[in-house]
Amino acid sequence: MLDVPHREPPNDIELEQAIIGAVLFDNAVMDRLGSLNPADFYEPVHVALFASMREQWSTSKAINLATLRGIIHEVPSITDRLTMADYLKRLLTFGDSRNAEALAETQRDYANRRRICEAAENIDTLARNPSANLRDTLAMAVSSIDDVLASTRTKGPTRRTADEAFRDALERIAAEDDGSVISTGFRSLDAVLGGWRRKEFSILAGRPSMGKSTIALSSLIATAQTGVGVMLFSMEMPSFSLSTRILTDLAWTPEDRISYADAMAKRISARDFERLGRAAAHRGTIPFVVDEQRGLTMAEIASRTRAEAQRMERAGQRLGLVVVDHLGLIKPSGRYAGNKVQETGEISDALATLAKDQDVAVLALQQLNRGTESRENKRPTLADLRNSGDLEQDADVVCFAYRQSYYLERMKCDPGSQQEYQRQTDLEACRNTLDVMVAKNRNGATETVTLFCDMGANAVRDCA
């Protein structure tokens, strides 16, 4: 192997001096440097200086030789011939506040390049270590690069006057549909939610067999048919099962249904197989993608979402809806190993961040705890969300799937009794209904929407 000479990480000392000099020249420059932080500097003296300057500014103190006395005493001299005080005076002489934003952006670019170099070195070290787990090495590589990608995302202005905010709101209200609102596929649910919204994180939760996946699949395929790009991370259901359920949904009519269980067991007629084939051919080009892998981390989900968004863009499409089935199967980062509450909170925050960073609507499915089973009224509430109040806090929308027929079918009554008669009557009335209970809606009302469902065919429709 060739010896690779040590190379200094990317940096520009004169750029760092210009930024510090600009702040000394005009303290208000600090507000124009955006998210620039001490760790973005390379020279240790500049790291300490900028940290002290930012601390002074955060406490509404002026930034000058007097207020920086602490750092001057801490680092009395730069070289044998240059004291810290003299160094600061020298920086002040060429301070220029006119292009502060551009200087900060360039400095962040250098910092991110150094982070890439550091990540590459760590990856190289692990890759050459035969005892290092390959999957963990790959996960670390994805996570490291994802962190840098997140820090390079374009940031718009965060400070706005009331007039600017009001004008922006009025312009958006008056503008034609810009694709920021995405239909759920059900008119009755759209009437309550307004649809899934880009940059927002929604949760659809429920106990097993309540119809979470049925609603999600029927909804996302209807969304994709409108031309909106949809990506499904299926961590629980294999692709064959997913595809079969979608096909029986697409082929469904009130007069003629195909059971997906029969289709998967190859117990369907040639006519029904032909119907499924026609459904596949007719809708095979819709912008719908399935990523079928269990145990993905949020870094991997974010990375694959970005890649798919770019592929769709090259094809003249736009990714709009990302569905994760389900949240509880996302592999936590290890930062809060063993603490399920903290791990769930971390994942919840990452899903909300993904929605904003990628300008997509994110819908995560979530299993509810068993608390509902011990109650007489088994309709879920926000308190039933597993492990973390962060789910309720981070989500813009929280919906629950509930089927009364599930419990009626399992109720034990004496044959011929009045109770059995009432059970049969109630079951007949709700056998094909599925309630979507909107428990939290940051932008609208909370109410229950009743949909028609044929669970055996994975078909969900508006009751009308």
XYZ file of C-alpha atoms in Angstrom, residues 5-463:
459
model
C 0.816 11.946 3.327
C -1.100 13.868 5.988
C -3.272 16.512 4.427
C -4.645 19.452 6.380
C -8.450 19.535 6.497
C -10.154 22.186 4.342
C -9.988 25.610 6.005
C -9.369 29.287 5.333
C -7.801 31.174 8.250
C -8.180 34.558 6.529
C -11.904 33.895 6.097
C -12.220 33.151 9.808
C -10.339 36.356 10.608
C -12.646 38.336 8.329
C -15.755 37.019 10.125
C -14.404 37.812 13.602
C -13.197 41.215 12.411
C -16.633 41.988 10.949
C -18.304 41.241 14.299
C -15.797 43.438 16.153
C -16.401 46.201 13.613
C -20.221 45.919 13.818
C -21.711 43.723 16.568
C -25.058 43.507 14.716
C -23.322 41.212 12.208
C -23.898 38.376 14.726
C -27.594 38.345 13.770
C -26.654 37.983 10.098
C -24.398 34.974 10.550
C -27.383 32.640 10.879
C -26.600 29.231 12.371
C -22.815 29.683 12.303
C -21.379 28.265 15.530
C -17.938 27.923 17.157
C -17.524 24.341 15.911
C -17.607 25.666 12.333
C -14.204 27.324 12.870
C -10.933 25.450 12.387
C -8.311 27.509 14.234
C -8.642 26.755 18.014
C -8.117 30.436 18.928
C -10.980 31.395 16.624
C -13.189 28.651 18.088
C -12.662 30.074 21.589
C -13.057 33.658 20.381
C -16.313 33.079 18.530
C -17.761 31.110 21.459
C -17.016 34.027 23.779
C -18.419 36.552 21.290
C -21.620 34.582 20.857
C -22.032 34.312 24.628
C -21.655 38.088 24.985
C -24.208 38.728 22.265
C -26.725 36.255 23.728
C -26.662 38.204 27.016
C -27.110 41.556 25.210
C -23.570 42.687 25.959
C -21.372 44.588 23.564
C -18.551 42.660 21.905
C -15.271 44.530 22.350
C -11.873 44.264 24.040
C -13.406 44.985 27.422
C -16.104 42.283 27.299
C -13.678 39.786 25.753
C -11.294 40.254 28.679
C -11.942 36.659 29.806
C -10.686 35.098 26.583
C -7.762 37.568 26.487
C -6.638 36.353 29.916
C -7.251 32.718 28.970
C -5.139 33.013 25.790
C -2.738 35.851 26.654
C -0.590 35.479 23.527
C -0.854 34.076 20.021
C 2.903 34.000 19.442
C 5.941 35.308 21.315
C 5.499 38.651 19.567
C 1.672 38.877 19.358
C -0.717 39.136 22.301
C -4.409 38.268 22.031
C -5.337 41.917 22.615
C -3.078 43.049 19.773
C -4.460 40.296 17.553
C -8.028 41.500 18.135
C -7.044 45.098 17.381
C -5.460 43.935 14.135
C -8.631 42.010 13.135
C -10.729 45.097 13.881
C -8.785 47.179 11.369
C -9.932 45.128 8.363
C -13.429 44.331 9.618
C -16.092 44.687 6.888
C -19.758 43.954 7.612
C -21.117 44.329 4.076
C -20.892 40.663 2.994
C -21.345 38.887 6.335
C -23.945 36.419 5.022
C -21.683 35.258 2.200
C -18.736 34.877 4.577
C -20.814 32.752 6.973
C -22.083 30.518 4.153
C -18.534 29.899 2.909
C -17.361 29.159 6.446
C -20.151 26.588 6.905
C -19.114 25.001 3.629
C -15.541 24.569 4.897
C -16.839 23.118 8.175
C -18.994 20.561 6.366
C -16.103 19.559 4.145
C -14.038 18.898 7.274
C -16.895 16.793 8.688
C -16.960 14.756 5.479
C -13.198 14.178 5.780
C -13.588 13.106 9.420
C -16.443 10.738 8.555
C -14.401 9.269 5.682
C -11.451 8.622 7.989
C -13.681 6.906 10.553
C -15.322 4.782 7.860
C -11.929 3.842 6.435
C -10.679 2.792 9.896
C -13.732 0.627 10.576
C -13.745 -0.874 7.077
C -10.161 -2.063 7.542
C -10.971 -3.640 10.919
C -12.069 -7.275 10.305
C -13.681 -7.455 13.764
C -16.004 -4.496 13.082
C -19.564 -5.496 12.204
C -20.144 -4.672 8.527
C -23.803 -3.655 8.972
C -22.901 -1.342 11.878
C -20.122 0.171 9.759
C -22.528 0.826 6.899
C -25.126 2.286 9.277
C -22.497 4.601 10.757
C -21.453 5.682 7.266
C -25.037 6.526 6.298
C -25.645 8.334 9.587
C -22.442 10.393 9.305
C -23.142 11.540 5.773
C -26.798 12.146 6.637
C -25.764 14.487 9.450
C -23.695 16.532 7.012
C -26.518 16.559 4.463
C -28.927 17.804 7.117
C -26.594 20.670 8.006
C -26.295 21.732 4.354
C -30.031 21.973 3.675
C -31.161 25.337 2.369
C -32.506 27.515 5.137
C -34.910 30.310 4.365
C -35.269 33.421 6.549
C -36.431 32.577 10.072
C -37.212 36.113 11.204
C -40.226 37.932 9.775
C -42.135 41.013 10.760
C -45.890 40.770 11.250
C -46.424 42.568 7.932
C -44.190 40.105 6.067
C -45.861 37.102 7.697
C -49.379 38.410 6.933
C -48.520 39.180 3.316
C -47.023 35.729 2.831
C -50.137 34.092 4.309
C -52.473 36.088 2.058
C -50.401 35.282 -1.034
C -50.497 31.565 -0.243
C -54.249 31.657 0.371
C -54.886 33.475 -2.922
C -52.453 31.376 -4.975
C -53.577 28.474 -7.131
C -53.008 24.933 -5.866
C -49.254 24.515 -5.449
C -49.373 20.872 -4.447
C -48.777 21.597 -0.750
C -51.990 19.772 0.195
C -52.302 16.116 -0.823
C -55.603 14.263 -0.901
C -56.034 11.344 1.494
C -58.046 9.593 -1.215
C -61.261 9.942 0.808
C -63.460 13.016 0.341
C -65.011 12.725 3.804
C -61.579 12.604 5.483
C -60.275 15.441 3.313
C -63.231 17.530 4.504
C -61.942 17.246 8.087
C -58.161 17.214 7.616
C -57.890 19.195 4.398
C -55.654 16.340 3.183
C -52.084 15.386 4.079
C -49.924 18.523 4.056
C -46.333 18.858 2.923
C -43.888 19.561 5.764
C -46.290 17.946 8.246
C -46.006 14.702 10.200
C -49.126 12.599 10.781
C -49.771 9.429 12.759
C -52.378 6.743 12.085
C -52.587 4.466 15.124
C -54.660 1.529 16.261
C -54.702 -1.915 17.790
C -53.910 -4.920 15.555
C -56.687 -5.771 13.044
C -58.269 -2.331 13.345
C -57.410 -1.513 9.724
C -54.377 0.781 9.908
C -52.547 -0.824 7.000
C -55.810 -1.254 5.068
C -56.570 2.473 5.311
C -52.977 3.439 4.526
C -52.681 1.214 1.441
C -56.044 2.254 0.031
C -55.260 5.915 0.730
C -51.751 6.003 -0.715
C -52.679 4.174 -3.904
C -55.538 6.654 -4.439
C -53.066 9.480 -3.831
C -50.575 8.043 -6.326
C -53.333 7.819 -8.948
C -53.665 11.625 -8.783
C -50.023 11.899 -9.939
C -48.490 12.634 -6.532
C -45.356 10.579 -5.834
C -45.748 8.120 -2.950
C -43.054 6.120 -1.139
C -43.934 3.339 1.309
C -41.429 1.938 3.804
C -42.869 -1.485 4.586
C -41.069 -2.922 7.594
C -43.687 -5.497 8.497
C -45.526 -6.697 5.391
C -43.635 -8.381 2.517
C -43.940 -6.997 -1.000
C -46.040 -9.927 -2.281
C -48.659 -9.395 0.405
C -48.662 -5.627 -0.160
C -48.994 -5.917 -3.918
C -51.792 -8.489 -3.704
C -53.772 -6.328 -1.274
C -53.380 -3.310 -3.530
C -54.490 -5.267 -6.606
C -57.639 -6.616 -4.910
C -58.409 -3.046 -3.807
C -57.943 -1.711 -7.341
C -60.113 -4.480 -8.810
C -62.861 -4.104 -6.178
C -66.441 -3.212 -7.118
C -69.546 -3.357 -4.871
C -70.895 -6.239 -6.954
C -67.685 -8.177 -7.486
C -64.929 -8.535 -4.887
C -61.759 -10.625 -4.747
C -60.359 -11.732 -1.398
C -56.639 -11.051 -1.105
C -56.276 -14.167 1.078
C -57.756 -16.248 -1.768
C -55.516 -14.531 -4.292
C -52.392 -15.202 -2.226
C -53.436 -18.851 -1.803
C -54.128 -19.098 -5.570
C -57.793 -19.927 -4.982
C -59.205 -17.540 -7.570
C -60.795 -18.129 -10.949
C -59.201 -17.343 -14.291
C -61.671 -14.466 -14.639
C -60.588 -12.935 -11.329
C -56.924 -13.378 -12.248
C -57.618 -11.504 -15.488
C -59.271 -8.703 -13.511
C -56.201 -8.382 -11.308
C -54.028 -8.307 -14.434
C -56.090 -5.486 -15.933
C -55.810 -3.511 -12.679
C -52.042 -3.957 -12.696
C -51.674 -2.947 -16.347
C -53.933 0.075 -16.013
C -52.155 1.530 -12.979
C -48.673 0.098 -13.291
C -47.102 3.447 -14.204
C -48.340 5.471 -11.217
C -45.561 7.099 -9.117
C -45.666 4.584 -6.268
C -42.557 2.958 -4.748
C -42.219 0.330 -2.003
C -39.055 -0.047 0.080
C -39.345 -3.412 1.824
C -36.781 -3.824 4.592
C -37.136 -4.363 8.303
C -35.069 -2.536 10.920
C -34.151 0.611 9.000
C -32.753 3.523 10.982
C -34.078 7.039 10.552
C -30.798 7.984 8.858
C -31.398 5.243 6.280
C -35.043 6.271 5.792
C -34.008 9.903 5.278
C -31.239 8.929 2.852
C -33.526 6.673 0.774
C -36.254 9.319 0.746
C -33.841 11.906 -0.649
C -32.626 9.489 -3.312
C -36.192 8.616 -4.374
C -37.196 12.295 -4.486
C -34.283 12.933 -6.852
C -35.223 9.955 -9.064
C -38.831 11.131 -9.289
C -37.706 14.654 -10.093
C -35.572 13.380 -12.976
C -38.663 11.521 -14.248
C -40.731 14.706 -14.148
C -42.611 13.686 -10.984
C -42.651 15.005 -7.444
C -42.519 12.985 -4.243
C -45.354 14.101 -1.974
C -46.232 11.389 0.548
C -43.925 9.136 2.586
C -45.589 6.347 4.577
C -43.791 4.334 7.279
C -45.350 1.024 8.364
C -44.743 1.064 11.192
C -43.025 3.484 13.562
C -42.306 0.867 16.222
C -40.099 -1.123 13.831
C -37.700 1.748 13.087
C -34.304 0.921 14.563
C -33.228 3.573 17.125
C -29.819 5.207 16.817
C -28.354 3.851 20.063
C -28.103 7.275 21.681
C -30.772 6.317 24.228
C -30.157 2.557 24.237
C -32.731 0.762 26.370
C -34.880 3.827 27.097
C -37.958 3.249 24.925
C -39.521 6.598 25.790
C -36.423 8.534 24.690
C -35.930 6.304 21.635
C -39.525 6.849 20.487
C -39.169 10.586 21.043
C -35.998 10.657 18.947
C -37.704 8.788 16.089
C -40.795 10.985 16.312
C -38.687 14.149 16.071
C -36.722 12.690 13.140
C -39.943 11.925 11.221
C -41.202 15.478 11.775
C -37.816 16.805 10.612
C -37.908 14.573 7.523
C -41.266 16.085 6.515
C -39.897 19.625 6.735
C -36.475 18.963 5.206
C -37.796 17.025 2.198
C -40.996 19.068 1.729
C -43.176 15.952 1.907
C -46.116 14.766 3.971
C -45.032 11.969 6.319
C -47.561 9.422 7.602
C -46.389 6.907 10.203
C -48.447 3.962 11.366
C -48.233 3.065 15.045
C -49.418 0.160 17.189
C -51.374 1.095 20.315
C -50.717 -0.480 23.691
C -53.073 -3.017 25.228
C -54.711 -0.490 27.526
C -57.803 -0.268 25.340
C -58.492 -4.001 25.685
C -59.082 -3.743 29.443
C -61.659 -0.961 29.114
C -65.350 -1.333 28.454
C -65.119 1.498 25.914
C -62.372 0.316 23.604
C -62.175 3.443 21.473
C -58.586 4.709 21.715
C -57.444 8.086 23.017
C -54.201 10.063 22.780
C -53.137 8.555 26.107
C -52.928 5.144 24.405
C -49.994 6.108 22.161
C -47.045 3.904 23.074
C -43.974 4.966 25.042
C -43.876 8.700 24.507
C -45.861 11.891 24.769
C -43.493 13.177 22.088
C -45.648 11.429 19.472
C -48.611 13.558 20.436
C -46.419 16.650 20.662
C -44.494 16.245 17.375
C -47.360 15.100 15.146
C -49.491 17.663 13.360
C -52.267 15.093 12.957
C -53.093 12.019 15.042
C -55.799 9.629 13.823
C -57.014 6.340 15.256
C -58.447 3.412 13.302
C -61.311 1.633 15.059
C -63.694 -1.154 14.006
C -66.545 -1.964 16.354
C -67.273 -5.095 14.301
C -63.939 -6.619 15.385
C -65.080 -6.734 18.995
C -68.659 -7.741 18.202
C -67.414 -10.725 16.189
C -65.504 -11.953 19.235
C -68.184 -11.300 21.831
C -69.518 -14.455 23.525
C -73.289 -14.637 23.983
C -75.690 -17.499 24.696
C -77.338 -18.762 21.486
C -80.926 -17.544 21.151
C -80.586 -14.952 23.923
C -81.664 -11.328 23.638
C -78.013 -10.349 24.029
C -77.058 -12.550 21.060
C -79.870 -11.051 18.980
C -78.640 -7.545 19.808
C -75.050 -8.540 18.985
C -76.089 -9.847 15.561
C -78.117 -6.687 14.878
C -75.238 -4.378 15.853
C -72.736 -6.449 13.884
C -74.844 -6.316 10.728
C -75.060 -2.544 11.047
C -71.311 -1.988 11.357
C -69.753 -4.977 9.587
C -68.454 -2.837 6.712
C -67.673 0.374 8.564
C -64.352 1.671 9.795
C -64.001 4.774 11.952
C -61.083 7.176 11.539
C -61.025 9.148 14.766
C -59.183 12.453 14.291
C -57.887 13.065 17.828
C -55.450 15.865 16.996
C -55.576 18.242 14.051
C -53.302 21.247 14.288
C -55.071 22.960 11.396
C -58.694 22.039 11.917
C -61.415 20.149 13.722
C -61.233 16.861 15.603
C -64.058 14.497 14.788
C -64.762 10.946 13.670
C -65.061 10.029 9.990
C -66.833 6.777 9.119
C -65.632 4.986 5.991
C -66.854 1.898 4.144
C -64.466 -1.031 4.321
C -64.198 -4.517 2.879
C -61.351 -5.844 4.984
C -61.032 -9.114 3.049
C -60.416 -7.229 -0.190
C -58.385 -4.402 1.427
C -60.895 -1.902 -0.003
C -61.732 1.358 1.799
C -64.087 3.914 0.294
C -66.175 6.940 1.232
C -69.505 5.742 2.590
